[in-house]
Short mmCIF file of C-alpha atoms in Angstrom, two decimals:
data_model
loop_
_atom_site.label_atom_id
_atom_site.label_comp_id
_atom_site.label_asym_id
_atom_site.label_seq_id
_atom_site.Cartn_x
_atom_site.Cartn_y
_atom_site.Cartn_z
CA UNK A 20 -10.89 11.76 35.73
CA UNK A 21 -11.34 9.15 33.03
CA UNK A 22 -9.46 10.76 30.17
CA UNK A 23 -6.14 12.52 29.85
CA UNK A 24 -5.34 15.41 27.52
CA UNK A 25 -3.12 14.69 24.55
CA UNK A 26 -0.72 17.53 25.21
CA UNK A 27 2.59 16.82 26.92
CA UNK A 28 2.97 18.49 30.33
CA UNK A 29 4.89 21.75 30.12
CA UNK A 30 7.60 20.49 32.47
CA UNK A 31 8.47 17.56 30.22
CA UNK A 32 11.46 18.24 27.99
CA UNK A 33 10.92 17.05 24.44
CA UNK A 34 13.58 14.58 23.26
CA UNK A 35 15.69 15.20 20.17
CA UNK A 36 14.38 13.96 16.83
CA UNK A 37 17.14 11.32 16.25
CA UNK A 38 16.37 9.69 19.58
CA UNK A 39 12.65 9.83 18.85
CA UNK A 40 13.25 7.91 15.62
CA UNK A 41 15.44 5.36 17.40
CA UNK A 42 12.78 4.79 20.06
CA UNK A 43 9.98 4.55 17.49
CA UNK A 44 12.00 2.00 15.50
CA UNK A 45 12.79 -0.02 18.61
CA UNK A 46 9.12 0.02 19.67
CA UNK A 47 7.99 -1.09 16.21
CA UNK A 48 10.55 -3.91 16.10
CA UNK A 49 9.66 -5.03 19.63
CA UNK A 50 6.01 -5.23 18.67
CA UNK A 51 6.76 -6.99 15.37
CA UNK A 52 8.96 -9.75 16.79
CA UNK A 53 6.65 -10.26 19.78
CA UNK A 54 3.60 -10.64 17.55
CA UNK A 55 5.54 -12.85 15.13
CA UNK A 56 6.27 -15.25 17.97
CA UNK A 57 2.65 -15.08 19.08
CA UNK A 58 1.16 -15.59 15.61
CA UNK A 59 3.24 -18.59 14.60
CA UNK A 60 1.35 -20.52 17.26
CA UNK A 61 -2.02 -19.56 15.74
CA UNK A 62 -0.94 -20.67 12.26
CA UNK A 63 0.55 -23.90 13.60
CA UNK A 64 -2.65 -24.54 15.59
CA UNK A 65 -4.67 -24.31 12.37
CA UNK A 66 -2.29 -26.56 10.43
CA UNK A 67 -0.50 -29.19 12.55
CA UNK A 68 -0.71 -28.89 16.34
CA UNK A 69 -4.05 -30.68 16.65
CA UNK A 70 -2.70 -33.89 15.13
CA UNK A 71 0.69 -33.73 16.86
CA UNK A 72 -0.32 -32.83 20.42
CA UNK A 73 -4.03 -33.62 20.69
CA UNK A 74 -4.71 -36.91 18.87
CA UNK A 75 -8.46 -37.49 18.70
CA UNK A 76 -11.07 -39.39 16.76
CA UNK A 77 -11.84 -36.52 14.36
CA UNK A 78 -9.93 -33.66 12.79
CA UNK A 79 -12.47 -31.19 14.20
CA UNK A 80 -11.82 -32.36 17.76
CA UNK A 81 -8.06 -31.98 17.31
CA UNK A 82 -8.44 -28.48 15.88
CA UNK A 83 -10.77 -27.49 18.70
CA UNK A 84 -8.20 -28.68 21.24
CA UNK A 85 -5.41 -26.78 19.47
CA UNK A 86 -7.52 -23.61 19.30
CA UNK A 87 -8.42 -24.03 22.98
CA UNK A 88 -4.68 -23.99 23.72
CA UNK A 89 -4.40 -20.94 21.48
CA UNK A 90 -7.09 -19.29 23.64
CA UNK A 91 -5.20 -20.10 26.85
CA UNK A 92 -2.55 -17.62 25.77
CA UNK A 93 -5.19 -14.90 25.70
CA UNK A 94 -6.45 -15.78 29.18
CA UNK A 95 -2.89 -15.26 30.42
CA UNK A 96 -2.51 -11.87 28.75
CA UNK A 97 -4.28 -9.85 31.49
CA UNK A 98 -1.85 -11.33 34.00
CA UNK A 99 1.04 -9.97 31.97
CA UNK A 100 -0.73 -6.64 31.60
CA UNK A 101 -1.41 -6.34 35.34
CA UNK A 102 2.10 -7.32 36.48
CA UNK A 103 3.84 -5.23 33.83
CA UNK A 104 1.50 -2.32 34.44
CA UNK A 105 2.21 -2.29 38.17
CA UNK A 106 5.96 -2.38 37.66
CA UNK A 107 5.97 -0.29 34.49
CA UNK A 108 4.04 2.57 36.11
CA UNK A 109 6.44 2.56 39.09
CA UNK A 110 9.81 1.51 37.66
CA UNK A 111 9.61 2.45 33.99
CA UNK A 112 8.36 1.32 30.58
CA UNK A 113 11.67 -0.04 29.30
CA UNK A 114 12.49 -2.73 31.91
CA UNK A 115 9.14 -4.47 31.46
CA UNK A 116 9.42 -4.38 27.67
CA UNK A 117 12.85 -6.03 27.87
CA UNK A 118 11.52 -8.71 30.24
CA UNK A 119 8.50 -9.36 28.01
CA UNK A 120 10.68 -9.85 24.94
CA UNK A 121 12.96 -12.24 26.83
CA UNK A 122 10.05 -14.35 28.07
CA UNK A 123 8.53 -14.53 24.59
CA UNK A 124 11.80 -15.57 22.96
CA UNK A 125 12.38 -18.38 25.46
CA UNK A 126 8.78 -19.67 25.33
CA UNK A 127 8.59 -19.69 21.53
CA UNK A 128 11.91 -21.49 21.21
CA UNK A 129 10.70 -24.01 23.79
CA UNK A 130 7.63 -24.80 21.67
CA UNK A 131 9.89 -25.34 18.65
CA UNK A 132 11.89 -27.90 20.62
CA UNK A 133 8.95 -29.60 22.36
CA UNK A 134 8.51 -33.36 21.70
CA UNK A 135 5.10 -34.48 20.42
CA UNK A 136 2.42 -36.68 22.01
CA UNK A 137 3.81 -39.77 20.27
CA UNK A 138 7.17 -39.18 21.98
CA UNK A 139 6.37 -38.19 25.57
CA UNK A 140 2.63 -38.81 25.83
CA UNK A 141 0.35 -36.57 27.87
CA UNK A 142 3.30 -34.45 29.02
CA UNK A 143 3.46 -32.97 25.51
CA UNK A 144 0.10 -31.14 25.53
CA UNK A 145 0.62 -30.10 29.17
CA UNK A 146 3.98 -28.51 28.37
CA UNK A 147 2.52 -26.94 25.23
CA UNK A 148 -0.21 -25.28 27.29
CA UNK A 149 2.32 -24.03 29.86
CA UNK A 150 4.55 -22.52 27.18
CA UNK A 151 1.51 -20.91 25.59
CA UNK A 152 0.67 -19.36 28.97
CA UNK A 153 4.17 -17.86 29.10
CA UNK A 154 3.64 -16.47 25.59
CA UNK A 155 0.38 -14.93 26.76
CA UNK A 156 1.97 -13.31 29.81
CA UNK A 157 4.78 -11.96 27.62
CA UNK A 158 2.56 -10.38 24.97
CA UNK A 159 0.29 -8.99 27.68
CA UNK A 160 3.29 -7.22 29.18
CA UNK A 161 4.77 -6.14 25.86
CA UNK A 162 2.02 -4.07 24.28
CA UNK A 163 1.82 -1.44 27.00
CA UNK A 164 5.58 -0.98 27.15
CA UNK A 165 6.06 -0.65 23.39
CA UNK A 166 2.98 1.55 22.98
CA UNK A 167 4.05 3.95 25.73
CA UNK A 168 7.62 4.16 24.46
CA UNK A 169 6.22 5.32 21.14
CA UNK A 170 3.38 7.60 22.26
CA UNK A 171 5.21 9.24 25.18
CA UNK A 172 8.10 10.13 22.88
CA UNK A 173 5.75 11.47 20.18
CA UNK A 174 6.02 15.12 19.02
CA UNK A 175 3.10 17.41 19.80
CA UNK A 176 0.06 16.56 17.65
CA UNK A 177 1.50 13.27 16.34
CA UNK A 178 0.71 10.82 19.12
CA UNK A 179 -1.64 8.85 16.87
CA UNK A 180 0.96 8.48 14.13
CA UNK A 181 3.73 7.48 16.54
CA UNK A 182 1.42 5.04 18.33
CA UNK A 183 0.66 3.40 15.00
CA UNK A 184 4.27 2.20 14.62
CA UNK A 185 3.55 -0.22 17.46
CA UNK A 186 0.29 -1.26 15.80
CA UNK A 187 2.28 -2.03 12.64
CA UNK A 188 3.88 -4.85 14.60
CA UNK A 189 0.71 -6.87 14.07
CA UNK A 190 0.69 -6.93 10.23
CA UNK A 191 4.48 -7.21 10.18
CA UNK A 192 4.24 -10.18 12.53
CA UNK A 193 1.53 -11.76 10.37
CA UNK A 194 3.50 -11.19 7.16
CA UNK A 195 6.68 -12.61 8.66
CA UNK A 196 4.95 -15.60 10.25
CA UNK A 197 3.09 -16.46 7.05
CA UNK A 198 6.23 -16.02 4.95
CA UNK A 199 8.28 -18.32 7.15
CA UNK A 200 5.53 -20.96 7.12
CA UNK A 201 5.23 -20.68 3.34
CA UNK A 202 9.00 -21.13 2.95
CA UNK A 203 9.04 -24.03 5.38
CA UNK A 204 6.25 -25.69 3.40
CA UNK A 205 7.89 -24.97 0.03
CA UNK A 206 11.20 -26.58 0.96
CA UNK A 207 9.78 -29.65 2.69
CA UNK A 208 7.44 -32.44 1.74
CA UNK A 209 4.10 -32.70 3.55
CA UNK A 210 5.53 -35.50 5.68
CA UNK A 211 8.67 -33.53 6.56
CA UNK A 212 6.63 -30.41 7.31
CA UNK A 213 4.50 -32.37 9.80
CA UNK A 214 7.58 -34.04 11.27
CA UNK A 215 9.92 -31.06 11.69
CA UNK A 216 9.32 -28.28 9.14
CA UNK A 217 6.68 -26.57 11.30
CA UNK A 218 9.26 -26.12 14.06
CA UNK A 219 11.44 -23.72 12.01
CA UNK A 220 9.20 -20.64 12.53
CA UNK A 221 9.27 -21.20 16.29
CA UNK A 222 13.05 -21.59 16.48
CA UNK A 223 13.55 -18.31 14.61
CA UNK A 224 11.84 -16.64 17.55
CA UNK A 225 15.09 -16.96 19.49
CA UNK A 226 16.37 -13.83 17.72
CA UNK A 227 13.99 -11.74 19.83
CA UNK A 228 16.56 -11.96 22.63
CA UNK A 229 18.99 -9.84 20.59
CA UNK A 230 16.38 -7.10 20.30
CA UNK A 231 15.73 -7.25 24.04
CA UNK A 232 19.42 -6.58 24.64
CA UNK A 233 19.43 -3.66 22.18
CA UNK A 234 16.50 -1.93 23.88
CA UNK A 235 18.07 -2.48 27.28
CA UNK A 236 21.37 -0.96 26.14
CA UNK A 237 20.34 1.80 23.72
CA UNK A 238 16.87 3.12 24.59
CA UNK A 239 16.21 5.63 27.37
CA UNK A 240 13.13 5.83 29.58
CA UNK A 241 10.29 8.06 28.31
CA UNK A 242 10.19 11.77 29.33
CA UNK A 243 6.59 11.57 30.56
CA UNK A 244 7.40 8.65 32.87
CA UNK A 245 10.46 10.44 34.27
CA UNK A 246 8.28 13.46 35.04
CA UNK A 247 5.60 11.30 36.66
CA UNK A 248 8.32 9.51 38.64
CA UNK A 249 9.62 12.81 39.99
CA UNK A 250 6.13 13.86 41.04
CA UNK A 251 5.49 10.54 42.75
CA UNK A 252 8.82 10.79 44.58
CA UNK A 253 7.55 13.93 46.27
CA UNK A 254 4.65 11.97 47.76
CA UNK A 255 4.71 9.22 50.37
CA UNK A 256 5.04 5.97 48.45
CA UNK A 257 2.54 3.68 50.18
CA UNK A 258 0.46 0.76 49.03
CA UNK A 259 -2.37 3.21 48.39
CA UNK A 260 -0.33 4.57 45.47
CA UNK A 261 -0.62 1.25 43.65
CA UNK A 262 -1.50 1.97 39.99
CA UNK A 263 -3.64 -1.18 39.85
CA UNK A 264 -5.61 -0.19 42.94
CA UNK A 265 -6.12 3.32 41.59
CA UNK A 266 -7.30 2.05 38.20
CA UNK A 267 -9.67 -0.55 39.67
CA UNK A 268 -11.08 1.84 42.26
CA UNK A 269 -11.53 4.95 40.15
CA UNK A 270 -11.25 4.01 36.47
CA UNK A 271 -12.65 0.49 36.16
CA UNK A 272 -15.50 1.76 33.99
CA UNK A 273 -13.05 3.25 31.51
CA UNK A 274 -11.06 0.00 31.39
CA UNK A 275 -14.19 -2.06 30.68
CA UNK A 276 -15.42 0.40 28.05
CA UNK A 277 -12.03 0.33 26.33
CA UNK A 278 -12.03 -3.48 26.33
CA UNK A 279 -15.61 -3.68 25.06
CA UNK A 280 -14.88 -1.18 22.30
CA UNK A 281 -11.99 -3.24 20.93
CA UNK A 282 -13.13 -6.87 21.32
CA UNK A 283 -14.71 -6.92 17.84
CA UNK A 284 -11.41 -5.91 16.26
CA UNK A 285 -9.40 -8.66 17.93
CA UNK A 286 -12.10 -11.27 17.31
CA UNK A 287 -12.43 -10.48 13.61
CA UNK A 288 -8.67 -10.33 13.18
CA UNK A 289 -8.06 -13.78 14.68
CA UNK A 290 -11.01 -15.23 12.78
CA UNK A 291 -9.33 -14.04 9.59
CA UNK A 292 -5.78 -15.21 10.29
CA UNK A 293 -6.48 -18.52 12.06
CA UNK A 294 -10.16 -19.48 11.87
CA UNK A 295 -10.47 -18.82 8.13
CA UNK A 296 -7.18 -20.64 7.50
CA UNK A 297 -8.60 -23.75 9.14
CA UNK A 298 -12.06 -23.33 7.55
CA UNK A 299 -10.87 -22.82 3.98
CA UNK A 300 -8.29 -25.63 4.04
CA UNK A 301 -10.25 -28.23 6.02
CA UNK A 302 -13.85 -27.51 5.00
CA UNK A 303 -13.59 -25.81 1.59
CA UNK A 304 -10.60 -27.78 0.30
CA UNK A 305 -8.46 -24.76 -0.59
CA UNK A 306 -4.68 -25.05 -0.72
CA UNK A 307 -2.77 -24.08 2.38
CA UNK A 308 -0.09 -22.12 0.49
CA UNK A 309 -2.70 -20.12 -1.45
CA UNK A 310 -4.62 -19.12 1.69
CA UNK A 311 -1.41 -18.17 3.51
CA UNK A 312 -0.38 -16.05 0.53
CA UNK A 313 -3.70 -14.17 0.61
CA UNK A 314 -3.28 -13.52 4.33
CA UNK A 315 0.25 -12.27 3.71
CA UNK A 316 -0.83 -9.88 0.94
CA UNK A 317 -3.70 -8.46 3.00
CA UNK A 318 -1.34 -7.81 5.89
CA UNK A 319 1.00 -5.91 3.56
CA UNK A 320 -1.80 -3.46 2.72
CA UNK A 321 -2.28 -2.82 6.43
CA UNK A 322 1.26 -1.44 6.61
CA UNK A 323 -0.09 1.57 4.71
CA UNK A 324 -3.63 1.73 6.08
CA UNK A 325 -2.80 1.63 9.81
CA UNK A 326 -0.49 4.70 9.90
CA UNK A 327 -2.82 6.54 7.49
CA UNK A 328 -5.79 6.01 9.83
CA UNK A 329 -3.67 7.00 12.83
CA UNK A 330 -2.45 10.20 11.15
CA UNK A 331 -6.04 11.03 10.21
CA UNK A 332 -7.04 10.61 13.86
CA UNK A 333 -4.46 13.25 14.81
CA UNK A 334 -6.47 15.70 12.68
CA UNK A 335 -10.08 14.54 12.98
CA UNK A 336 -10.09 12.90 16.42
CA UNK A 337 -9.54 9.35 17.70
CA UNK A 338 -13.16 8.46 18.43
CA UNK A 339 -14.48 9.46 15.01
CA UNK A 340 -12.00 7.29 13.08
CA UNK A 341 -12.20 4.46 15.61
CA UNK A 342 -16.01 4.32 15.36
CA UNK A 343 -15.88 4.36 11.55
CA UNK A 344 -13.86 1.14 11.61
CA UNK A 345 -16.31 -0.54 13.99
CA UNK A 346 -19.29 0.37 11.78
CA UNK A 347 -17.51 -1.01 8.74
CA UNK A 348 -16.78 -4.34 10.46
CA UNK A 349 -20.47 -4.72 11.37
CA UNK A 350 -21.69 -3.98 7.84
CA UNK A 351 -19.15 -6.29 6.19
CA UNK A 352 -19.60 -9.34 8.47
CA UNK A 353 -22.25 -11.06 6.33
CA UNK A 354 -20.88 -10.25 2.83
CA UNK A 355 -17.43 -11.36 3.99
CA UNK A 356 -18.48 -14.95 4.69
CA UNK A 357 -20.79 -15.14 1.68
CA UNK A 358 -17.72 -14.47 -0.46
CA UNK A 359 -15.48 -16.86 1.49
CA UNK A 360 -18.05 -19.65 1.11
CA UNK A 361 -17.69 -19.56 -2.68
CA UNK A 362 -14.35 -21.33 -2.27
CA UNK A 363 -12.83 -18.92 -4.78
CA UNK A 364 -9.35 -17.60 -4.02
CA UNK A 365 -10.25 -14.28 -5.67
CA UNK A 366 -13.35 -13.74 -3.55
CA UNK A 367 -11.43 -14.83 -0.45
CA UNK A 368 -8.90 -12.09 -1.22
CA UNK A 369 -11.63 -9.49 -1.79
CA UNK A 370 -13.53 -10.39 1.37
CA UNK A 371 -10.47 -10.34 3.62
CA UNK A 372 -9.06 -7.19 1.99
CA UNK A 373 -12.20 -5.17 2.73
CA UNK A 374 -12.32 -6.58 6.27
CA UNK A 375 -8.64 -5.72 6.69
CA UNK A 376 -9.34 -2.11 5.66
CA UNK A 377 -11.96 -1.69 8.39
CA UNK A 378 -9.72 -3.41 10.96
CA UNK A 379 -6.87 -1.03 10.05
CA UNK A 380 -9.10 2.04 10.33
CA UNK A 381 -9.99 0.98 13.86
CA UNK A 382 -6.56 -0.31 14.85
CA UNK A 383 -4.54 2.71 13.71
CA UNK A 384 -5.70 5.21 16.38
CA UNK A 385 -6.27 2.61 19.09
CA UNK A 386 -2.85 2.91 20.79
CA UNK A 387 -3.09 6.69 21.15
CA UNK A 388 -6.74 6.49 22.19
CA UNK A 389 -6.04 4.03 24.99
CA UNK A 390 -2.98 6.01 26.13
CA UNK A 391 -5.06 9.19 26.36
CA UNK A 392 -7.68 7.55 28.56
CA UNK A 393 -5.24 7.50 31.52
CA UNK A 394 -2.69 9.82 33.12
CA UNK A 395 1.04 8.83 33.00
CA UNK A 396 1.28 7.40 36.55
CA UNK A 397 -1.41 4.78 35.78
CA UNK A 398 -1.21 4.63 31.98
CA UNK A 399 0.68 1.34 31.60
CA UNK A 400 -1.78 -0.43 33.92
CA UNK A 401 -4.98 1.12 32.59
CA UNK A 402 -4.20 0.88 28.87
CA UNK A 403 -2.85 -2.67 29.17
CA UNK A 404 -5.89 -3.88 31.10
CA UNK A 405 -8.28 -2.42 28.54
CA UNK A 406 -6.38 -3.98 25.65
CA UNK A 407 -6.00 -7.40 27.27
CA UNK A 408 -9.67 -7.58 28.31
CA UNK A 409 -10.49 -7.10 24.63
CA UNK A 410 -8.02 -9.84 23.76
CA UNK A 411 -9.70 -12.31 26.12
CA UNK A 412 -13.28 -11.44 25.14
CA UNK A 413 -12.51 -11.25 21.44
CA UNK A 414 -9.31 -12.77 20.10
CA UNK A 415 -8.71 -15.66 22.47
CA UNK A 416 -12.06 -17.35 21.99
CA UNK A 417 -12.80 -16.32 18.41
CA UNK A 418 -11.16 -19.19 16.45
CA UNK A 419 -12.49 -21.75 18.95
CA UNK A 420 -16.02 -20.28 18.80
CA UNK A 421 -15.83 -20.14 15.01
CA UNK A 422 -15.17 -23.88 14.75
CA UNK A 423 -17.84 -24.56 17.40
CA UNK A 424 -20.44 -22.39 15.61
CA UNK A 425 -19.68 -24.03 12.27
CA UNK A 426 -19.96 -27.51 13.76
CA UNK A 427 -23.23 -26.84 15.62
CA UNK A 428 -25.06 -24.68 13.07
CA UNK A 429 -23.58 -25.84 9.78
CA UNK A 430 -23.48 -22.28 8.42
CA UNK A 431 -20.87 -19.53 8.41
CA UNK A 432 -23.63 -16.97 8.96
CA UNK A 433 -23.45 -17.89 12.65
CA UNK A 434 -19.89 -16.54 12.66
CA UNK A 435 -21.10 -13.35 10.96
CA UNK A 436 -23.73 -12.99 13.68
CA UNK A 437 -21.04 -13.33 16.35
CA UNK A 438 -19.04 -10.50 14.73
CA UNK A 439 -22.13 -8.27 14.46
CA UNK A 440 -22.97 -8.73 18.16
CA UNK A 441 -19.43 -7.69 19.13
CA UNK A 442 -19.68 -4.71 16.75
CA UNK A 443 -22.85 -3.48 18.46
CA UNK A 444 -21.16 -3.79 21.87
CA UNK A 445 -18.16 -1.86 20.51
CA UNK A 446 -20.29 0.98 19.19
CA UNK A 447 -22.17 1.30 22.48
CA UNK A 448 -18.88 1.48 24.40
CA UNK A 449 -17.46 4.01 21.94
CA UNK A 450 -20.56 6.18 22.35
CA UNK A 451 -20.12 6.26 26.13
CA UNK A 452 -16.39 7.01 25.83
CA UNK A 453 -17.14 9.85 23.40
CA UNK A 454 -19.73 11.30 25.80
CA UNK A 455 -17.23 11.22 28.67
CA UNK A 456 -14.58 12.92 26.55
CA UNK A 457 -16.99 15.70 25.53
CA UNK A 458 -18.09 16.28 29.11
CA UNK A 459 -14.45 16.86 30.10
CA UNK A 460 -13.60 18.98 27.10
CA UNK A 461 -11.11 16.44 25.72
#
């Protein structure tokens, strides 16, 4: 069976409301700090990492190298999803979330302390890539754990809304990362920012370890996992019960459809927060602080739009709202870059705001939708794989491909075409998922 019903099994005892709120808050904070740590790398890649760790003959070559390192983190995300899914579906959601937060905090702090190419030579970019891989593994492991803590504790009929608190970690992470970079730039000269100011956002990531301890000490395992664990304990626990093997053997199609449906969202998102930052500052001559401020403001609006879209999906259905967002992204791809190309801060804000609305409409119900595609005993593995495949196909390569398309074609319309192609793939995948859900009465 490729989809799971939204209702909680009758044998699962619903947790008390105060604990639900504590878990939802912990899940949201875990997602926010994890994504903050992940996003500071993307911003730094667009602003300084190319010059500091990949010295080359042209600024474009340095940025391409930095964005390639950015993409490496995405290639590592499925590894985190697979390992965490295997353990999380057998041992619990909470332990893997704690481990993911710990790994992210250590890796991000390590980047903040890493010497540059001028200091230690070729070892600098090698170590940077390795630390980025650890970041990728950590965020790949984190999303499934935080998402399942939220959705499996959700009251009846509110899984979409509760799942959206984890999705809010993305705009919160963007807002926080942009704010810290803006403050670091405001209180340092350009020379000081390039020398040491850019390290401050990375060193703040160390505080994620305190949150990891809190979740370990204060948050209980989810009721649905405890029920699934009891059921599995009644069976012979052999290698054939491997969640990964079950997903790959019987639900691989669902995983690929989920990944294909979401790649356009991740690609467009990372184009907006990293690719456009590089494009507008390096090619259009816009001020770094102004572009970061626009990105920050757009992310603030998503704090309202994401839970609103998720709550609407609880009433109207996940697929319907999810597909609406994908259609909007496709239709807006060309106007968005026509407005950005004007070099006007106002039109940049308008173009990214509209794009952010469509991204939020799609992103809000996504956590609950992916959770409902799989039953509890394989949910961590299946949902994580679908999400991380989308991250590799979309987000990881998007900023790199954007720079490459701009350099080879000389027009931003090539980037719009890339987004439209991913949108068409998303809509086809969504159509198949909707057909499967209808055939099973979900």
